[in-house]
PDB file of C-alpha atoms in Angstrom:
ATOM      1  CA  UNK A   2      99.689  89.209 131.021  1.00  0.00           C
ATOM      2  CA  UNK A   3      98.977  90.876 127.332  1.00  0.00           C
ATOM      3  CA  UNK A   4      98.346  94.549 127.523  1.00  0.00           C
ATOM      4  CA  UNK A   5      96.609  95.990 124.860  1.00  0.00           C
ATOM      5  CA  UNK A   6      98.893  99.246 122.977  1.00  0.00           C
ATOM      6  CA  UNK A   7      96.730 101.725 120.691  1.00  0.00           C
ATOM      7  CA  UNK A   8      97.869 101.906 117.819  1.00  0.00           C
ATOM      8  CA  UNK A   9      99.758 105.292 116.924  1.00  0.00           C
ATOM      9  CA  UNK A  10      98.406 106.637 113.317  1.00  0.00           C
ATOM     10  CA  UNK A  11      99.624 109.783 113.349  1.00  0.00           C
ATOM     11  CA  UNK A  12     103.039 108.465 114.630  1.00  0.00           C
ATOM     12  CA  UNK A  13     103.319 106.450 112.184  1.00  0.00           C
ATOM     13  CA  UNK A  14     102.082 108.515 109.142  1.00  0.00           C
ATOM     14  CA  UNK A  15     105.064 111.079 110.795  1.00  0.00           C
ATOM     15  CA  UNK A  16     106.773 108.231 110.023  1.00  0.00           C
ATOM     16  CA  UNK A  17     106.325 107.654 106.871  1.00  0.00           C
ATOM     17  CA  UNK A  18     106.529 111.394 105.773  1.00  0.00           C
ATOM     18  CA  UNK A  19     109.916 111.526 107.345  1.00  0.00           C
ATOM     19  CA  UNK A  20     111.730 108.812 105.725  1.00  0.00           C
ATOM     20  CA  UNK A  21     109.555 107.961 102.871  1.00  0.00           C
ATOM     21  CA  UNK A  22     112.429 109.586  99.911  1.00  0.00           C
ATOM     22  CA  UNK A  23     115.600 108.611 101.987  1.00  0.00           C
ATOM     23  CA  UNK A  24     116.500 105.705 104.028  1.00  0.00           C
ATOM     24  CA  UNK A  25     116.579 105.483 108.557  1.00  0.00           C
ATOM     25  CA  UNK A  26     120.137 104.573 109.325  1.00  0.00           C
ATOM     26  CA  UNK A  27     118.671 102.420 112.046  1.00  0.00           C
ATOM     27  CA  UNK A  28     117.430  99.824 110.137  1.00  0.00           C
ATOM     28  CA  UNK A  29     118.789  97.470 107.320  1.00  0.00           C
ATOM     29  CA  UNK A  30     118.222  98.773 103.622  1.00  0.00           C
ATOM     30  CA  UNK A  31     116.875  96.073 101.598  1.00  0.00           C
ATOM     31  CA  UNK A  32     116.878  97.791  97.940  1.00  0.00           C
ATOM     32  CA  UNK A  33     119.439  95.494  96.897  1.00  0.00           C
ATOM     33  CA  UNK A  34     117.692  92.766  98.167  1.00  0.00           C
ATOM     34  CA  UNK A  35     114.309  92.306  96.390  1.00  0.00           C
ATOM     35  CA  UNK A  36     112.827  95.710  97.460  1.00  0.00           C
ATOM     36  CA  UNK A  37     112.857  97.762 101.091  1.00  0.00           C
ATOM     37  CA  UNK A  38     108.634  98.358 101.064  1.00  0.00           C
ATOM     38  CA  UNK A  39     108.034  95.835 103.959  1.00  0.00           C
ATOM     39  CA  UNK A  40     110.766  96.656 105.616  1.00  0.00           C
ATOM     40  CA  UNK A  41     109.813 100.565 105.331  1.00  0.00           C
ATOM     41  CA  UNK A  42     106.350  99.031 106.574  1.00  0.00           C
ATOM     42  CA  UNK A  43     107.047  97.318 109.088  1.00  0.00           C
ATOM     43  CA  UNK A  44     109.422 100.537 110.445  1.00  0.00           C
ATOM     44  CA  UNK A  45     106.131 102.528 110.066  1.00  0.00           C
ATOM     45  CA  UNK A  46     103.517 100.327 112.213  1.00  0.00           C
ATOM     46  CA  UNK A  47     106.445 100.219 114.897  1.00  0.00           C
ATOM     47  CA  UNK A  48     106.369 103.505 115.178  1.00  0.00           C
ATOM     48  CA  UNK A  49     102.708 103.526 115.449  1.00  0.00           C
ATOM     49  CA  UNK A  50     102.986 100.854 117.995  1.00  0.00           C
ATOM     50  CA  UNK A  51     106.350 100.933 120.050  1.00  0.00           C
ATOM     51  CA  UNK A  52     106.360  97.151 120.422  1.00  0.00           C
ATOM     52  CA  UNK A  53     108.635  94.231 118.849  1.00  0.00           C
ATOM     53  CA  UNK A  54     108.063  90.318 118.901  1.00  0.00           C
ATOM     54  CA  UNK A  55     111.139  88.867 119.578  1.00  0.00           C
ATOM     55  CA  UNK A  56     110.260  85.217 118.736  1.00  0.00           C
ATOM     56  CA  UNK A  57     112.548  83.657 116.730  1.00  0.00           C
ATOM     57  CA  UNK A  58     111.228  82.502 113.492  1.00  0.00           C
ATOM     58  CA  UNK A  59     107.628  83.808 113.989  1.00  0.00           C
ATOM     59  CA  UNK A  60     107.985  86.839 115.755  1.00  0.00           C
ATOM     60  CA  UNK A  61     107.855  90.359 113.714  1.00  0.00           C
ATOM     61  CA  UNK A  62     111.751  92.300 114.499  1.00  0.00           C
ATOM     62  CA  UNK A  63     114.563  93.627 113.178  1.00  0.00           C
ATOM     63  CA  UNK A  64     117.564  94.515 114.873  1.00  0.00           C
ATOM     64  CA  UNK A  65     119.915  93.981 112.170  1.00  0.00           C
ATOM     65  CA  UNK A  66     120.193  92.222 108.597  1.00  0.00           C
ATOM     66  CA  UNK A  67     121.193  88.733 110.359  1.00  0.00           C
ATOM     67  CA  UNK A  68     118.621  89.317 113.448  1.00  0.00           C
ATOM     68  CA  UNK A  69     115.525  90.122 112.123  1.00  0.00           C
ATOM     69  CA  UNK A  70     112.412  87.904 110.986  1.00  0.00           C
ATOM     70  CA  UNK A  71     111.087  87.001 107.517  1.00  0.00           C
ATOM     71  CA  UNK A  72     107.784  89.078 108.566  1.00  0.00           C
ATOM     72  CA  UNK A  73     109.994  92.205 108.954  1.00  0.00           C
ATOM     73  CA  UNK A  74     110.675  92.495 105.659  1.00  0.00           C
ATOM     74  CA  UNK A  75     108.359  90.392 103.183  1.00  0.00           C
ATOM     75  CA  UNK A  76     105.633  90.824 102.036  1.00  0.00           C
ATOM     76  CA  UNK A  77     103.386  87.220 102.411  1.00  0.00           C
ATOM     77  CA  UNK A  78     105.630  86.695 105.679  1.00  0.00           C
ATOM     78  CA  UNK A  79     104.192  90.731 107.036  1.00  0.00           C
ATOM     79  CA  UNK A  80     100.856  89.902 106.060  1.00  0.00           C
ATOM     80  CA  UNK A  81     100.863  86.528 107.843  1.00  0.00           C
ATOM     81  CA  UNK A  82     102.123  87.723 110.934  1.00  0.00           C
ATOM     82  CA  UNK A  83      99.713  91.038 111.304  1.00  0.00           C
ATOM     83  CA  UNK A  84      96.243  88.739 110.865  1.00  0.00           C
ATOM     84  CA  UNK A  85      97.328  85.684 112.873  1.00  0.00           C
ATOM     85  CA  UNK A  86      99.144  87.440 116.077  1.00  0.00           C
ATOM     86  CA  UNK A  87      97.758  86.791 119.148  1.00  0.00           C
ATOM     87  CA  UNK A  88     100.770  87.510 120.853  1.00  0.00           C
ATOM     88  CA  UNK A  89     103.042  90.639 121.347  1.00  0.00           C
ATOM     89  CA  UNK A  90     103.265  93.045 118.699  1.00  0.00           C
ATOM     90  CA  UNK A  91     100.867  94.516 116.093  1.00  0.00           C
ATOM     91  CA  UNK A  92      97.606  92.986 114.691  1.00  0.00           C
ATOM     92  CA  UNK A  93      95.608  93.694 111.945  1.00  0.00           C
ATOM     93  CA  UNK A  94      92.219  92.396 109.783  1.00  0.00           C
ATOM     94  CA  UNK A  95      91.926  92.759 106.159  1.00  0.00           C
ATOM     95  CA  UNK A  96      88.817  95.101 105.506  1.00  0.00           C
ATOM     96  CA  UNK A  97      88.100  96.700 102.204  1.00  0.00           C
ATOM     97  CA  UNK A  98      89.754 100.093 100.802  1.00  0.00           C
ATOM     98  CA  UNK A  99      86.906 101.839 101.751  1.00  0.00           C
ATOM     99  CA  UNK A 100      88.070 100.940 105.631  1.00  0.00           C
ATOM    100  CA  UNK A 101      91.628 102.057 105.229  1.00  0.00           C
ATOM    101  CA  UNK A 102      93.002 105.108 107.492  1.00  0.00           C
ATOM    102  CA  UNK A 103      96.282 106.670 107.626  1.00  0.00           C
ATOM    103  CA  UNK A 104      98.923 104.109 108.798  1.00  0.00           C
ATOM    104  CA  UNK A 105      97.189 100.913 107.582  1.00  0.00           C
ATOM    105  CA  UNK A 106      98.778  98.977 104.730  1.00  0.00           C
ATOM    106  CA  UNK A 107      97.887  98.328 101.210  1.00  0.00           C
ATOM    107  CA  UNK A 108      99.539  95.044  99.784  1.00  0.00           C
ATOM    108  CA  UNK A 109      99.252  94.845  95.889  1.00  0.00           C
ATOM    109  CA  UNK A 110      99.542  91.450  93.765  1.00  0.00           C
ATOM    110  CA  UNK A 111      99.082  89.900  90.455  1.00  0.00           C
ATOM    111  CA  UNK A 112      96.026  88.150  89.565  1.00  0.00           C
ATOM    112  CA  UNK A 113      97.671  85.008  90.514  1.00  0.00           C
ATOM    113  CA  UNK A 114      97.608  85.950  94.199  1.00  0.00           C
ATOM    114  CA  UNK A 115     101.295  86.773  94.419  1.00  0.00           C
ATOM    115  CA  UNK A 116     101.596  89.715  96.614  1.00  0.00           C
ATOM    116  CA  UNK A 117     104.584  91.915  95.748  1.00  0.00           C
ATOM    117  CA  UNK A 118     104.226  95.432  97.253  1.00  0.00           C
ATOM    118  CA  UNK A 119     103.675  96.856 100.689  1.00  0.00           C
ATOM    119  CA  UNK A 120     102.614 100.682 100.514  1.00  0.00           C
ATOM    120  CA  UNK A 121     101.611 102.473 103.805  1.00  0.00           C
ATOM    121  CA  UNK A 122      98.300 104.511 103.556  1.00  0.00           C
ATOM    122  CA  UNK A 123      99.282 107.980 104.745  1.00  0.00           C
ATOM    123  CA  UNK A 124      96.204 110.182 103.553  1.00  0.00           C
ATOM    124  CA  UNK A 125      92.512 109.207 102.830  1.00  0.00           C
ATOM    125  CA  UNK A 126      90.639 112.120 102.270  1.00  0.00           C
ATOM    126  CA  UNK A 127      88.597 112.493  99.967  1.00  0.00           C
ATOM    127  CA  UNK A 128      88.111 108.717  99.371  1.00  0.00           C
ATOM    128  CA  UNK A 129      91.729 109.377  97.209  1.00  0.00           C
ATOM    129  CA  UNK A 130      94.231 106.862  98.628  1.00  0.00           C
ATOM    130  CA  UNK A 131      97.741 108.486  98.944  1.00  0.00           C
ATOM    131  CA  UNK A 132     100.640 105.916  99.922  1.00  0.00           C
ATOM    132  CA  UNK A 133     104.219 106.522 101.066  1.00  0.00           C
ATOM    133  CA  UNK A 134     106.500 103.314  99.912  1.00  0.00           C
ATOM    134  CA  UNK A 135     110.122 102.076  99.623  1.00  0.00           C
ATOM    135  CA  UNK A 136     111.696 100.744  96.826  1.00  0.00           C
ATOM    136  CA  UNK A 137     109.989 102.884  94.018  1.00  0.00           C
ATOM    137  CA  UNK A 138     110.118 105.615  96.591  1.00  0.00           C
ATOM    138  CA  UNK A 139     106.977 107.226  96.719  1.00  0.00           C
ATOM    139  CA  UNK A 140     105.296 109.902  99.442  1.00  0.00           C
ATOM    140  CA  UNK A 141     101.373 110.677  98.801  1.00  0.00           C
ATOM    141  CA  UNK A 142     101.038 109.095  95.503  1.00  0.00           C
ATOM    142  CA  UNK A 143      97.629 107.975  94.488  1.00  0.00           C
ATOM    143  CA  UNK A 144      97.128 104.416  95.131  1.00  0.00           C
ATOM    144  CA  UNK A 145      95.236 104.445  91.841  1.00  0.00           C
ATOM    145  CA  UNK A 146      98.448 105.386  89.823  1.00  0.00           C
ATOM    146  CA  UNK A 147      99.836 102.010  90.725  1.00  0.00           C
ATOM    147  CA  UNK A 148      98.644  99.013  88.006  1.00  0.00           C
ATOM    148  CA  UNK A 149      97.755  95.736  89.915  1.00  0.00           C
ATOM    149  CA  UNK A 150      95.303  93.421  89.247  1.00  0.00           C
ATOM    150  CA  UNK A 151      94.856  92.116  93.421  1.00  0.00           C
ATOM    151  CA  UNK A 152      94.724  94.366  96.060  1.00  0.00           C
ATOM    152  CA  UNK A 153      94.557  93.637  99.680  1.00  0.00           C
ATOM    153  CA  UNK A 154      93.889  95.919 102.383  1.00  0.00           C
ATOM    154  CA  UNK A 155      95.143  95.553 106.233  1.00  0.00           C
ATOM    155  CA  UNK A 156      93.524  97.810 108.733  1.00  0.00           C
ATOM    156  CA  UNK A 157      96.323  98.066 112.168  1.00  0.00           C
ATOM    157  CA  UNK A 158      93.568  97.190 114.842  1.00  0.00           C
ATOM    158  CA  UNK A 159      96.570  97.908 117.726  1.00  0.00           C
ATOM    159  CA  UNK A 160      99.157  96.346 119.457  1.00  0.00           C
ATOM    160  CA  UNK A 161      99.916  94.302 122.572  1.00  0.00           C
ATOM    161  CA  UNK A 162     102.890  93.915 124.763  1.00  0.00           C
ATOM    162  CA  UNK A 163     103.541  92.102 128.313  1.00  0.00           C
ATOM    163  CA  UNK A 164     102.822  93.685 131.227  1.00  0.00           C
TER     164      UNK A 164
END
């Protein structure tokens, strides 16, 4: 049976604050790779959460660079996986930015609808988005420094495991 996990904001925001300017030796780096965000992401809402999907393929893990999914670590792939689970792991909506709270993502594309960026929202108050993010490493930088022309906004509604 599914057991519904809260989801962890602080934790996660802790998270993000602690490894935001330097890399977790416990996880692949991708900055060689087409850019470390998601993966910084997705480290983030596990912490917030606790819980891994181990299914191959379609799950949402990463135990190492040759054992991990495609939702670990991109960014259509992360976004997929956090509004279609119904399974183990973390789920998410989108909402709008005025929704956000600390620990939810921010995914920024072109006006195309290619999504390229995953920043983690660590501070809302205010209304003045601050984001932590890999790749151009960034801890509480105004979301409205960054130039995009789409943004989309996923709001962590908790996680599930079996129990």
């Amino acid at each position: 049976m599914l057991i519904q996990v809260p989801y962890d904001r602080a934790a996660a925001v802790r998270y993000a604050e602690t490894w935001a300017m330097k890399r977790n030796p416990r996880f692949p780096n991708f900055d060689g790779m087409g850019g470390d965000c998601t993966n910084f992401a997705s480290q983030c809402i596990y912490a917030g959460c606790r819980v891994m999907n181990y299914t191959r393929d379609t799950g949402w893990y990463c135990s190492s660079y040759s054992d991990r999914t495609a939702s670990w670590s991109g960014v259509e792939f992360l976004h997929r996986f956090l509004v279609t689970n119904r399974s183990v792991g973390p789920y998410a909506e989108e909402t709008d930015i005025g929704a956000l709270r600390p620990g939810d993502l921010v995914q920024l594309g072109t006006s195309d609808g290619h999504f390229y960026h995953s920043p983690v929202v660590v501070s809302t108050e205010g209304g003045n988005i601050l984001i932590a993010a890999h790749t151009f490493d960034a801890l509480y930088r105004p979301l409205a420094s960054y130039s995009f022309s789409a943004l989309r906004c996923l709001h962590i509604l908790g996680a599930r495991r079996w129990g």
